[in-house]
Amino acid sequence: MPLLVTDYSWTQTETMVYISVPLKGATLSKVDIFSTDEYIKVHYPPYLFEAFLFEPVDEGRSTAKVGNGAAVISLPKKTHKVWEDLMIVTDNKETKKEIRERALLKYQQKLSSESKSKAEQKNAEKKYTLQTMMTLEKEERESIEKMKEMEREKTTAELAAWQLRQKQKLEEEEEARLKLQNQRENQNKGPAVTNKQGKGCSSRGKAKQNPTDKKMGNSKKKQVDLPAPRSAGNIQVRFTPRVFPTALRESRQQEEEEWLQRQAEARRAVNADVEELKDLKEEQRNPAWLKEKGDKCFAAGDYLGAVNAYSLAIRLNRKISALYSNRAACHLKLRNLHKAIEDSSQALDLLSPPVAANAAARARAHVRRGSAFCQLQLYTEGLQDYQAALMINPHNETLQADTQRIRDIIQGTAD
């Protein structure tokens, strides 16, 4: 049998009731407080406090605080008036049993409602996640279709231009052939034959022409109609030098050339006129030397030293994406998560346009930004970055596992 607590105290106002129950040395983890609009129970073995309240209270606004060796329960009254006593005056066990059962039923209904609400919220979050993923996939498909359409239009335009050039070339050749034929016909006709009086030959003179000559003349005319043979020669075939390993027909030549141009500009864009850097040695004003030093510090675990080296290199040249991406990795190690997101985003801005040469660097920047988002519990944003990295490197098993783990966290199915 539990020991009933009788040394409690209570006070009231017209709107509130305050009950203080001594805990007699019980720890917080062993105190169980149960409250409804008409029943209060504080149980900490072997002690038990029960209160069958004099008037109903507002259960939703009731609070309980445990500390300093006591549990203080605050109960807002439903009716603003002063109570005659804290509890109803009755010794009827059946009445008390009925109040307990009614309170327990209300509590079970409340738990059921909360459980249902949590399930609905979880389903809503899952639905939102699926909708977000479907939207991303739809945008990706639309982007691919748009790229295909642009390639089709480009190919069609190139084919039409080639056909037009071929047509113009044929017309020019035909015009040249006709011109040459006319010149030869004029040469074959020669000057007209005249008699002593200067007059041309009569029609009878023409009639006396040898039939063999007629056949030869016809044969000559037929030969004149044929085009002249083309002169022999060699055609020199040269191939355009390719910086990227992809075939020209499969590459995105314009974007690749833009990327090469941006890389060349980045190598030239050294800001050596910074006032604070004039006292440094010559190698210390070289971004490549500073990047190598930062890489060595990172490998040795000196993340602050690596951040300083990368930061100085960035002050010298703000167009090298690797400096921002590597500094983001250092910030991840130092738990500077917002700075890691900022540096990763800056690196991705510089890694454009997206081509095969910068695919690995873009994947690393996406993973570093996604990791920072996830550590900030922004799992939806982190999932987007991991999916972007997985699109670049779809066969990476580690990326696949990490992406699935983030999905499980969002959907609430993670272990």
XYZ file of C-alpha atoms in Angstrom, residues 2-370:
369
model
C 1.369 3.477 -0.871
C 1.854 6.055 1.848
C -0.560 8.955 1.425
C 0.961 12.440 1.543
C -0.885 14.712 3.960
C 1.668 17.469 4.548
C 0.937 19.292 1.308
C -0.002 22.982 1.116
C -2.199 24.979 -1.222
C -3.200 28.553 -1.950
C -5.720 30.147 -4.271
C -6.884 33.318 -5.954
C -10.132 33.894 -7.784
C -8.534 32.566 -10.984
C -5.756 30.168 -9.866
C -5.046 27.303 -7.462
C -1.470 26.447 -6.418
C -0.622 23.087 -4.785
C 2.821 22.337 -3.309
C 3.585 18.645 -2.648
C 6.840 17.765 -0.780
C 8.841 15.080 -2.612
C 10.653 13.773 0.471
C 14.021 13.335 -1.247
C 12.688 11.645 -4.414
C 14.647 12.169 -7.633
C 13.069 13.853 -10.622
C 13.059 10.674 -12.732
C 10.911 8.842 -10.164
C 8.169 11.512 -9.890
C 4.993 10.777 -11.884
C 2.431 13.613 -12.109
C -1.019 12.914 -13.541
C -3.575 15.723 -14.032
C -7.087 16.165 -15.453
C -9.762 18.809 -14.941
C -11.037 17.182 -11.716
C -8.252 14.866 -10.490
C -4.569 15.316 -9.539
C -2.096 12.534 -8.742
C 1.563 12.831 -7.715
C 3.242 9.438 -7.260
C 6.834 8.906 -6.116
C 7.172 5.453 -4.532
C 6.297 4.689 -1.869
C 4.394 7.996 -1.484
C 1.159 8.998 -3.188
C -0.751 12.296 -3.302
C -4.302 12.410 -4.645
C -6.620 15.427 -4.995
C -10.286 15.143 -6.028
C -10.715 18.810 -6.869
C -13.527 20.904 -5.481
C -14.263 22.536 -8.869
C -13.165 21.749 -12.440
C -9.967 23.427 -13.699
C -8.594 24.200 -17.158
C -6.549 21.086 -17.913
C -4.938 22.487 -21.067
C -3.373 25.444 -19.216
C -2.331 23.556 -16.081
C 1.404 23.306 -15.356
C 3.652 21.407 -12.939
C 7.218 22.284 -11.879
C 9.530 19.994 -9.908
C 12.460 21.448 -7.986
C 13.820 22.387 -4.566
C 12.345 19.221 -3.058
C 8.741 19.954 -4.050
C 6.295 19.652 -6.954
C 4.346 22.884 -7.527
C 1.161 22.468 -9.569
C -0.601 25.537 -11.034
C -4.281 25.076 -11.941
C -6.311 27.809 -13.720
C -9.927 27.786 -12.524
C -12.782 27.446 -15.015
C -15.064 29.557 -12.856
C -13.582 32.629 -11.238
C -14.543 32.280 -7.612
C -12.995 31.338 -4.277
C -13.239 27.631 -3.368
C -14.420 26.531 0.041
C -11.819 23.750 0.064
C -9.237 22.140 -2.253
C -11.003 18.794 -2.481
C -14.534 17.515 -2.375
C -15.548 16.216 1.013
C -16.444 12.531 0.589
C -15.387 9.174 1.942
C -17.311 7.219 -0.673
C -14.831 4.858 -2.316
C -17.124 4.273 -5.291
C -17.248 8.010 -6.021
C -13.463 8.279 -5.874
C -13.102 5.182 -8.056
C -15.473 6.662 -10.626
C -13.486 9.949 -10.695
C -10.212 8.001 -11.164
C -11.649 5.936 -14.010
C -13.075 9.040 -15.678
C -9.689 10.786 -15.385
C -7.875 7.738 -16.788
C -10.293 7.579 -19.743
C -9.704 11.271 -20.511
C -5.964 10.728 -20.310
C -6.120 7.782 -22.713
C -8.215 9.811 -25.141
C -5.682 12.625 -24.940
C -2.801 10.224 -25.664
C -4.725 8.763 -28.604
C -5.386 12.231 -29.996
C -1.721 13.214 -29.644
C -0.602 9.979 -31.295
C -3.011 10.557 -34.175
C -1.793 14.131 -34.535
C 1.843 13.001 -34.623
C 1.008 10.378 -37.255
C -0.757 12.987 -39.390
C 2.201 15.355 -39.046
C 4.627 12.583 -39.991
C 2.526 11.708 -43.048
C 2.387 15.382 -44.022
C 6.185 15.649 -43.745
C 6.611 12.478 -45.798
C 4.197 13.796 -48.411
C 6.072 17.102 -48.538
C 9.372 15.260 -48.986
C 7.980 13.158 -51.819
C 6.501 16.229 -53.500
C 9.845 18.015 -53.206
C 11.680 15.049 -54.717
C 9.115 14.771 -57.517
C 9.471 18.498 -58.214
C 13.247 18.185 -58.370
C 13.013 15.188 -60.687
C 10.502 17.018 -62.885
C 12.765 20.066 -63.102
C 15.674 17.781 -63.945
C 13.692 16.064 -66.708
C 12.566 19.419 -68.084
C 16.153 20.652 -68.045
C 17.325 17.556 -69.927
C 14.501 17.887 -72.457
C 15.357 21.562 -72.923
C 19.001 20.688 -73.538
C 17.965 18.004 -76.032
C 15.673 20.444 -77.816
C 18.442 23.028 -78.002
C 20.810 20.408 -79.421
C 18.166 19.361 -81.976
C 17.614 22.964 -83.028
C 21.355 23.553 -83.276
C 21.845 20.393 -85.361
C 18.902 21.309 -87.611
C 20.279 24.814 -88.139
C 23.738 23.436 -88.951
C 22.234 20.928 -91.409
C 20.156 23.654 -93.103
C 23.228 25.894 -93.384
C 25.250 23.011 -94.876
C 22.494 22.228 -97.390
C 22.340 25.903 -98.393
C 26.107 26.003 -98.903
C 25.966 22.837 -101.013
C 23.158 24.273 -103.121
C 25.067 27.511 -103.686
C 28.174 25.536 -104.566
C 26.260 23.436 -107.132
C 24.728 26.544 -108.657
C 28.159 28.174 -108.968
C 29.581 25.032 -110.589
C 26.657 24.838 -113.031
C 27.054 28.516 -113.915
C 30.780 28.063 -114.497
C 30.150 24.996 -116.653
C 27.599 26.810 -118.830
C 29.927 29.763 -119.207
C 32.789 27.491 -120.288
C 30.494 25.674 -122.726
C 29.395 28.940 -124.347
C 33.007 30.021 -124.759
C 33.925 26.766 -126.494
C 30.901 26.946 -128.816
C 31.898 30.473 -129.865
C 35.439 29.316 -130.546
C 34.237 26.336 -132.668
C 32.015 28.528 -134.892
C 34.989 30.671 -136.170
C 34.733 33.517 -138.815
C 32.165 33.213 -141.685
C 33.457 32.197 -145.230
C 32.922 34.918 -147.981
C 33.137 34.912 -151.892
C 35.001 37.359 -154.089
C 32.245 39.936 -153.832
C 32.481 39.746 -150.054
C 29.144 38.084 -149.786
C 28.514 34.972 -147.761
C 28.150 31.515 -149.318
C 24.768 30.573 -150.726
C 22.550 27.907 -149.371
C 23.512 25.637 -152.297
C 27.131 25.743 -151.189
C 26.083 24.493 -147.834
C 24.039 21.743 -149.417
C 27.157 20.385 -151.128
C 28.802 19.759 -147.740
C 30.154 16.257 -147.298
C 27.876 14.019 -145.162
C 30.944 12.770 -143.339
C 31.685 16.351 -142.282
C 28.182 16.673 -140.917
C 28.657 13.579 -138.758
C 31.989 14.883 -137.447
C 30.410 18.274 -136.700
C 27.612 16.644 -134.761
C 30.169 14.542 -132.898
C 32.116 17.678 -131.969
C 28.978 19.369 -130.686
C 28.203 16.363 -128.543
C 31.728 16.419 -127.087
C 31.380 20.133 -126.291
C 28.341 19.420 -124.137
C 30.431 17.289 -121.752
C 32.025 19.068 -118.733
C 35.788 19.349 -118.595
C 37.578 16.714 -116.497
C 38.541 17.807 -113.023
C 42.160 18.247 -112.166
C 43.715 15.720 -109.786
C 44.887 16.834 -106.362
C 45.238 15.963 -102.670
C 42.872 17.119 -99.941
C 44.555 17.972 -96.656
C 42.561 16.765 -93.637
C 43.356 18.363 -90.299
C 41.794 17.683 -86.929
C 40.984 20.409 -84.427
C 43.207 19.999 -81.324
C 41.035 18.976 -78.357
C 41.809 19.906 -74.738
C 38.968 17.751 -73.411
C 38.938 13.979 -74.017
C 35.369 13.845 -75.363
C 34.672 13.663 -79.069
C 33.695 16.976 -80.670
C 30.236 15.762 -81.654
C 29.537 14.671 -78.030
C 31.051 17.667 -76.253
C 29.650 21.016 -75.234
C 32.347 22.939 -77.058
C 31.118 26.436 -76.247
C 30.889 25.723 -72.508
C 34.263 23.938 -72.494
C 35.949 26.885 -74.194
C 34.287 29.254 -71.719
C 35.602 27.137 -68.816
C 39.142 27.171 -70.255
C 38.950 30.927 -70.711
C 37.787 31.432 -67.116
C 40.605 29.211 -65.845
C 43.150 31.225 -67.803
C 41.720 34.470 -66.395
C 41.820 33.016 -62.870
C 45.530 32.186 -63.221
C 46.266 35.724 -64.368
C 44.081 37.515 -61.786
C 46.659 37.849 -58.993
C 46.075 40.830 -56.742
C 49.650 41.607 -55.759
C 48.933 45.240 -54.908
C 47.317 44.605 -51.511
C 49.063 46.913 -49.069
C 49.291 44.374 -46.246
C 50.919 41.741 -48.500
C 53.859 43.778 -49.772
C 56.076 42.680 -46.860
C 55.624 38.966 -47.668
C 58.206 36.911 -49.499
C 57.766 36.295 -53.201
C 56.610 32.663 -52.777
C 54.175 33.760 -50.057
C 52.449 35.991 -52.605
C 51.879 32.994 -54.893
C 48.334 31.530 -54.555
C 49.522 28.127 -55.816
C 52.241 27.977 -53.120
C 49.713 29.017 -50.435
C 47.217 26.388 -51.643
C 49.865 23.669 -51.387
C 50.750 24.860 -47.873
C 47.058 24.800 -46.885
C 46.744 21.260 -48.235
C 49.709 20.132 -46.112
C 48.254 21.778 -42.980
C 44.898 20.087 -43.600
C 46.564 16.679 -44.024
C 48.431 17.235 -40.742
C 45.229 18.176 -38.889
C 46.144 21.868 -38.519
C 42.779 23.152 -39.769
C 43.235 26.721 -38.487
C 46.588 26.958 -40.258
C 44.975 25.636 -43.452
C 42.176 28.230 -43.186
C 44.772 31.013 -42.817
C 46.719 29.798 -45.873
C 43.603 29.471 -48.050
C 42.289 32.872 -46.879
C 45.547 34.595 -47.807
C 45.513 32.899 -51.213
C 41.924 34.060 -51.743
C 42.936 37.644 -50.964
C 45.501 37.317 -53.748
C 43.183 35.602 -56.227
C 39.407 35.372 -55.733
C 38.751 33.325 -58.864
C 40.261 29.937 -57.911
C 37.414 27.613 -56.928
C 39.657 25.046 -55.191
C 40.624 27.607 -52.520
C 36.981 28.102 -51.463
C 36.169 24.386 -51.648
C 39.200 23.402 -49.543
C 38.494 26.139 -47.000
C 34.910 24.805 -46.745
C 36.375 21.392 -45.808
C 38.405 23.068 -43.028
C 35.325 24.887 -41.717
C 33.473 21.563 -41.591
C 36.223 20.133 -39.393
C 36.088 23.235 -37.158
C 32.237 23.126 -37.004
C 31.966 26.554 -38.675
C 28.964 25.256 -40.603
C 27.591 28.519 -41.990
C 31.036 29.470 -43.283
C 31.348 26.031 -44.879
C 28.055 26.594 -46.718
C 29.164 30.043 -47.874
C 32.546 28.812 -49.202
C 30.997 25.787 -50.930
C 28.453 28.024 -52.661
C 31.219 30.378 -53.807
C 33.176 27.416 -55.194
C 30.119 26.189 -57.130
C 29.632 29.665 -58.591
C 33.204 29.602 -59.883
C 32.849 26.018 -61.186
C 30.685 27.113 -64.100
C 29.828 26.301 -66.756
C 29.529 22.615 -65.726
C 31.841 20.512 -67.920
C 33.640 17.186 -67.575
C 36.858 18.876 -66.435
C 35.258 20.290 -63.253
C 32.803 17.457 -62.509
C 34.823 16.001 -59.611
C 35.304 19.439 -58.024
C 31.575 20.208 -58.302
C 30.711 16.874 -56.660
C 33.062 17.620 -53.723
C 31.592 21.111 -53.239
C 28.024 19.731 -53.262
C 28.923 17.057 -50.682
C 30.609 19.585 -48.384
C 27.660 21.984 -48.525
C 25.185 19.126 -48.079
